[in-house]
Amino acid sequence: QVQLQESGPGLVRPSQTLSLSCTVSGASISSGGYYWTWIRQHPGKGLEWIGYIYYSGSTYYNPSLKSRLTISVDTSKNQFSLKLSSVTAADTAVYYCARGDSTPQDSWFDPWGQGTLVTVSS
Amino acid sequence: QSVLTQPPSVSGAPGQRVTISCTGSSSNIGAGYDVHWYQQLPGTAPKLLIYGNSNRPSGVPARFSGSKSGTSASLAITGLQAEDEADYYCQSYDSSLSGSLFGGGTKLTVL
């Protein structure tokens, strides 16, 4: 059974960099075939796709976040990570990691991590 | 603003059938990209409900079904149960975004 678990600081200061990791268990990222994904949900709002990465390092980013976003993968740790720079209060959200199946153009997300709330505040 | 449009809310009595629509455009659903559906119970992570327009993952009851036509897709829930009360999201790929896109979500209330 594949499981994903997010980790990282719950509080980030404005203008700093938000950094999260997602540890995958029950499957190997380096096996390929899946797109490892970050999704966020602002408080009381809907879901926003952030981006995904393939085990080879190929990335696909939401254009609205692209200038501030880096998604990377560490196959030795079976983890992938998100870095979002120059954060503001608008980046306060629950951040989820998920496994994307199929191709980037037809990808669905399953399973999901439990999510981690990141608050941007001084 | 989502370019996959869902009704903010729907409701139904136990045992009834409800549908949730997801309206897109020629750059997403209308371009032939698949639609997927998720259920988010209060305080939990979303869960995959339907993938590839109409396929149910193992463990999802047959009461849930999906369809797609033109620039729209629908999720149908028959035999409504109290435990179905949740938020439902559609998702597809958008060629203008060059990435995945979610609908704004629909809150289902079981009366």
Tab-separated table of C-alpha atoms in Angstrom:
chain	number	residue	atom	x	y	z
A	1	GLN	CA	0.000	0.000	0.000
A	2	VAL	CA	1.495	3.294	-1.126
A	3	GLN	CA	1.544	6.045	1.470
A	4	LEU	CA	2.759	9.627	1.309
A	5	GLN	CA	3.657	11.860	4.236
A	6	GLU	CA	4.368	15.583	4.138
A	7	SER	CA	6.837	17.198	6.514
A	8	GLY	CA	8.185	20.672	7.105
A	9	PRO	CA	7.715	23.853	9.134
A	10	GLY	CA	4.173	24.909	9.924
A	11	LEU	CA	5.098	28.575	10.142
A	12	VAL	CA	7.089	30.580	7.609
A	13	ARG	CA	7.913	34.278	7.771
A	14	PRO	CA	6.859	36.550	4.913
A	15	SER	CA	9.465	36.882	2.141
A	16	GLN	CA	11.133	33.647	3.257
A	17	THR	CA	11.154	30.281	1.470
A	18	LEU	CA	8.594	27.602	2.212
A	19	SER	CA	10.183	24.139	2.142
A	20	LEU	CA	8.297	20.859	2.369
A	21	SER	CA	9.210	17.240	1.771
A	22	CYS	CA	7.077	14.252	0.931
A	23	THR	CA	8.262	10.795	1.925
A	24	VAL	CA	6.904	7.913	-0.112
A	25	SER	CA	6.527	4.436	1.370
A	26	GLY	CA	5.301	1.264	-0.275
A	27	ALA	CA	6.620	2.247	-3.683
A	28	SER	CA	9.871	3.404	-5.213
A	29	ILE	CA	9.928	6.790	-6.921
A	30	SER	CA	12.783	5.571	-9.141
A	31	SER	CA	10.602	2.812	-10.611
A	32	GLY	CA	9.002	5.430	-12.837
A	33	GLY	CA	5.525	5.535	-14.261
A	34	TYR	CA	4.170	8.168	-11.876
A	35	TYR	CA	4.260	11.928	-11.480
A	36	TRP	CA	4.910	13.061	-7.935
A	37	THR	CA	2.677	16.018	-7.255
A	38	TRP	CA	2.117	18.971	-4.955
A	39	ILE	CA	-1.362	20.430	-4.494
A	40	ARG	CA	-2.512	23.092	-2.048
A	41	GLN	CA	-5.790	24.214	-0.552
A	42	HIS	CA	-6.237	27.693	0.848
A	43	PRO	CA	-8.314	27.788	4.053
A	44	GLY	CA	-11.942	27.142	3.222
A	45	LYS	CA	-11.213	27.155	-0.496
A	46	GLY	CA	-10.737	24.740	-3.371
A	47	LEU	CA	-7.742	22.799	-4.630
A	48	GLU	CA	-4.866	24.288	-6.605
A	49	TRP	CA	-2.379	22.183	-8.569
A	50	ILE	CA	1.169	23.364	-7.830
A	51	GLY	CA	3.269	21.070	-9.983
A	52	TYR	CA	4.732	17.613	-10.449
A	53	ILE	CA	8.022	15.897	-11.023
A	54	TYR	CA	9.013	12.645	-12.683
A	55	TYR	CA	11.725	10.453	-11.193
A	56	SER	CA	14.087	11.617	-13.927
A	57	GLY	CA	13.741	15.194	-12.684
A	58	SER	CA	11.410	16.495	-15.384
A	59	THR	CA	9.092	19.071	-13.871
A	60	TYR	CA	5.766	20.680	-14.718
A	61	TYR	CA	4.817	23.818	-12.824
A	62	ASN	CA	1.687	25.927	-12.445
A	63	PRO	CA	2.517	29.084	-14.441
A	64	SER	CA	1.155	31.273	-11.652
A	65	LEU	CA	3.806	29.931	-9.266
A	66	LYS	CA	6.601	29.046	-11.667
A	67	SER	CA	8.833	32.032	-10.936
A	68	ARG	CA	8.974	31.150	-7.229
A	69	LEU	CA	8.745	27.359	-7.373
A	70	THR	CA	11.224	24.518	-7.332
A	71	ILE	CA	10.219	20.858	-7.097
A	72	SER	CA	13.001	18.321	-6.740
A	73	VAL	CA	13.346	14.587	-6.173
A	74	ASP	CA	15.764	12.547	-4.070
A	75	THR	CA	15.436	8.941	-5.164
A	76	SER	CA	17.959	7.781	-2.552
A	77	LYS	CA	15.596	8.945	0.183
A	78	ASN	CA	12.446	8.137	-1.814
A	79	GLN	CA	11.357	11.722	-1.271
A	80	PHE	CA	10.358	14.692	-3.331
A	81	SER	CA	10.348	18.282	-2.186
A	82	LEU	CA	8.810	21.678	-2.770
A	83	LYS	CA	10.430	25.072	-2.326
A	84	LEU	CA	8.366	28.220	-2.758
A	85	SER	CA	10.266	31.468	-2.391
A	86	SER	CA	9.210	34.989	-1.417
A	87	VAL	CA	6.081	33.792	0.338
A	88	THR	CA	3.244	36.050	1.418
A	89	ALA	CA	0.087	35.488	3.434
A	90	ALA	CA	-1.542	34.354	0.194
A	91	ASP	CA	0.605	31.219	0.349
A	92	THR	CA	-1.000	30.138	3.623
A	93	ALA	CA	-2.630	26.816	2.820
A	94	VAL	CA	-2.757	23.111	3.471
A	95	TYR	CA	-0.147	21.536	1.228
A	96	TYR	CA	-0.720	18.000	-0.039
A	97	CYS	CA	1.592	15.650	-1.848
A	98	ALA	CA	0.086	12.999	-4.085
A	99	ARG	CA	1.007	10.436	-6.700
A	100	GLY	CA	-0.042	11.269	-10.230
A	101	ASP	CA	-0.958	8.339	-12.423
A	102	SER	CA	-0.960	8.012	-16.228
A	103	THR	CA	0.554	10.837	-18.275
A	104	PRO	CA	0.804	14.513	-17.279
A	105	GLN	CA	-2.050	15.247	-19.669
A	106	ASP	CA	-4.410	12.685	-18.176
A	107	SER	CA	-3.025	12.361	-14.677
A	108	TRP	CA	-5.222	11.615	-11.702
A	109	PHE	CA	-4.001	11.802	-8.128
A	110	ASP	CA	-4.045	8.813	-5.832
A	111	PRO	CA	-3.092	8.392	-3.072
A	112	TRP	CA	-2.719	11.675	-1.216
A	113	GLY	CA	-0.785	12.550	1.885
A	114	GLN	CA	-2.726	13.760	4.894
A	115	GLY	CA	-1.705	17.348	4.217
A	116	THR	CA	0.227	19.869	6.249
A	117	LEU	CA	-0.892	23.382	7.126
A	118	VAL	CA	1.654	26.064	6.386
A	119	THR	CA	0.956	29.518	7.765
A	120	VAL	CA	2.833	32.548	6.494
A	121	SER	CA	3.000	35.125	9.245
A	122	SER	CA	5.474	37.316	11.051
B	1	GLN	CA	-10.799	31.678	-10.899
B	2	SER	CA	-11.306	28.062	-11.932
B	3	VAL	CA	-12.037	27.408	-15.573
B	4	LEU	CA	-13.739	24.184	-14.526
B	5	THR	CA	-17.088	25.368	-13.205
B	6	GLN	CA	-19.013	23.415	-10.596
B	7	PRO	CA	-22.172	24.394	-8.714
B	8	PRO	CA	-21.211	25.600	-5.227
B	9	SER	CA	-23.721	23.318	-3.582
B	10	VAL	CA	-26.189	20.527	-4.198
B	11	SER	CA	-28.453	18.666	-1.822
B	12	GLY	CA	-30.648	15.612	-1.690
B	13	ALA	CA	-32.537	13.394	0.686
B	14	PRO	CA	-31.275	9.950	1.693
B	15	GLY	CA	-31.919	7.441	-1.055
B	16	GLN	CA	-32.207	10.059	-3.786
B	17	ARG	CA	-29.985	10.612	-6.812
B	18	VAL	CA	-27.926	13.765	-7.244
B	19	THR	CA	-25.636	14.936	-10.003
B	20	ILE	CA	-22.747	17.376	-9.905
B	21	SER	CA	-21.726	19.060	-13.115
B	22	CYS	CA	-18.276	20.210	-14.196
B	23	THR	CA	-18.247	22.587	-17.145
B	24	GLY	CA	-15.021	23.284	-18.970
B	25	SER	CA	-13.916	24.591	-22.324
B	26	SER	CA	-12.112	23.722	-25.542
B	27	SER	CA	-8.740	23.860	-23.799
B	28	ASN	CA	-9.555	21.182	-21.232
B	29	ILE	CA	-12.560	18.836	-21.231
B	30	GLY	CA	-13.564	19.829	-24.749
B	31	ALA	CA	-10.066	19.037	-26.005
B	32	GLY	CA	-10.577	15.426	-25.013
B	33	TYR	CA	-8.667	15.363	-21.750
B	34	ASP	CA	-9.956	13.010	-19.105
B	35	VAL	CA	-11.946	14.171	-16.091
B	36	HIS	CA	-11.366	12.805	-12.593
B	37	TRP	CA	-13.416	13.267	-9.436
B	38	TYR	CA	-12.454	13.491	-5.774
B	39	GLN	CA	-14.385	13.347	-2.521
B	40	GLN	CA	-13.169	15.381	0.430
B	41	LEU	CA	-14.760	14.568	3.762
B	42	PRO	CA	-14.518	17.299	6.411
B	43	GLY	CA	-11.015	17.665	7.796
B	44	THR	CA	-9.486	15.017	5.549
B	45	ALA	CA	-7.453	14.837	2.376
B	46	PRO	CA	-9.264	14.404	-0.928
B	47	LYS	CA	-9.845	10.838	-2.075
B	48	LEU	CA	-10.007	9.663	-5.689
B	49	LEU	CA	-13.574	8.755	-6.589
B	50	ILE	CA	-13.616	8.461	-10.386
B	51	TYR	CA	-10.709	8.427	-12.839
B	52	GLY	CA	-10.624	8.520	-16.612
B	53	ASN	CA	-14.149	9.988	-16.840
B	54	SER	CA	-16.029	6.926	-15.652
B	55	ASN	CA	-13.765	4.432	-13.900
B	56	ARG	CA	-14.102	3.626	-10.227
B	57	PRO	CA	-11.049	2.668	-8.150
B	58	SER	CA	-11.451	-0.501	-6.148
B	59	GLY	CA	-13.366	0.145	-2.970
B	60	VAL	CA	-15.507	2.962	-4.354
B	61	PRO	CA	-19.181	1.935	-4.299
B	62	ALA	CA	-21.043	1.506	-7.565
B	63	ARG	CA	-23.414	4.247	-6.372
B	64	PHE	CA	-20.833	6.687	-7.724
B	65	SER	CA	-20.572	7.071	-11.492
B	66	GLY	CA	-19.022	9.542	-13.888
B	67	SER	CA	-19.671	10.622	-17.442
B	68	LYS	CA	-18.329	13.118	-19.937
B	69	SER	CA	-19.798	14.765	-23.003
B	70	GLY	CA	-18.452	17.648	-25.029
B	71	THR	CA	-17.066	20.320	-22.732
B	72	SER	CA	-18.751	18.969	-19.592
B	73	ALA	CA	-18.613	16.079	-17.186
B	74	SER	CA	-20.918	14.853	-14.450
B	75	LEU	CA	-20.699	12.890	-11.244
B	76	ALA	CA	-23.821	10.997	-10.252
B	77	ILE	CA	-24.506	9.600	-6.809
B	78	THR	CA	-27.461	7.251	-6.389
B	79	GLY	CA	-28.941	5.942	-3.164
B	80	LEU	CA	-27.661	8.976	-1.288
B	81	GLN	CA	-26.344	8.255	2.196
B	82	ALA	CA	-25.510	10.556	5.103
B	83	GLU	CA	-21.843	9.573	4.788
B	84	ASP	CA	-21.759	11.050	1.271
B	85	GLU	CA	-21.936	14.563	2.725
B	86	ALA	CA	-18.662	16.064	1.567
B	87	ASP	CA	-17.013	18.387	-0.934
B	88	TYR	CA	-16.563	17.037	-4.470
B	89	TYR	CA	-13.995	18.269	-6.982
B	90	CYS	CA	-13.517	17.599	-10.662
B	91	GLN	CA	-10.050	17.749	-12.235
B	92	SER	CA	-8.707	17.748	-15.764
B	93	TYR	CA	-5.747	18.936	-17.806
B	94	ASP	CA	-5.755	22.328	-19.428
B	95	SER	CA	-3.606	23.010	-22.471
B	96	SER	CA	-3.584	26.765	-21.846
B	97	LEU	CA	-2.297	26.188	-18.305
B	98	SER	CA	-0.091	23.314	-19.456
B	99	GLY	CA	-1.033	21.578	-16.258
B	100	SER	CA	-3.764	20.114	-14.127
B	101	LEU	CA	-6.787	22.094	-13.084
B	102	PHE	CA	-9.441	21.577	-10.422
B	103	GLY	CA	-13.004	22.745	-10.368
B	104	GLY	CA	-14.061	25.074	-7.592
B	105	GLY	CA	-15.721	22.264	-5.666
B	106	THR	CA	-19.305	21.376	-4.796
B	107	LYS	CA	-20.592	20.905	-1.279
B	108	LEU	CA	-23.081	18.047	-1.070
B	109	THR	CA	-25.581	18.245	1.749
B	110	VAL	CA	-27.658	15.193	2.640
B	111	LEU	CA	-30.938	16.508	3.994
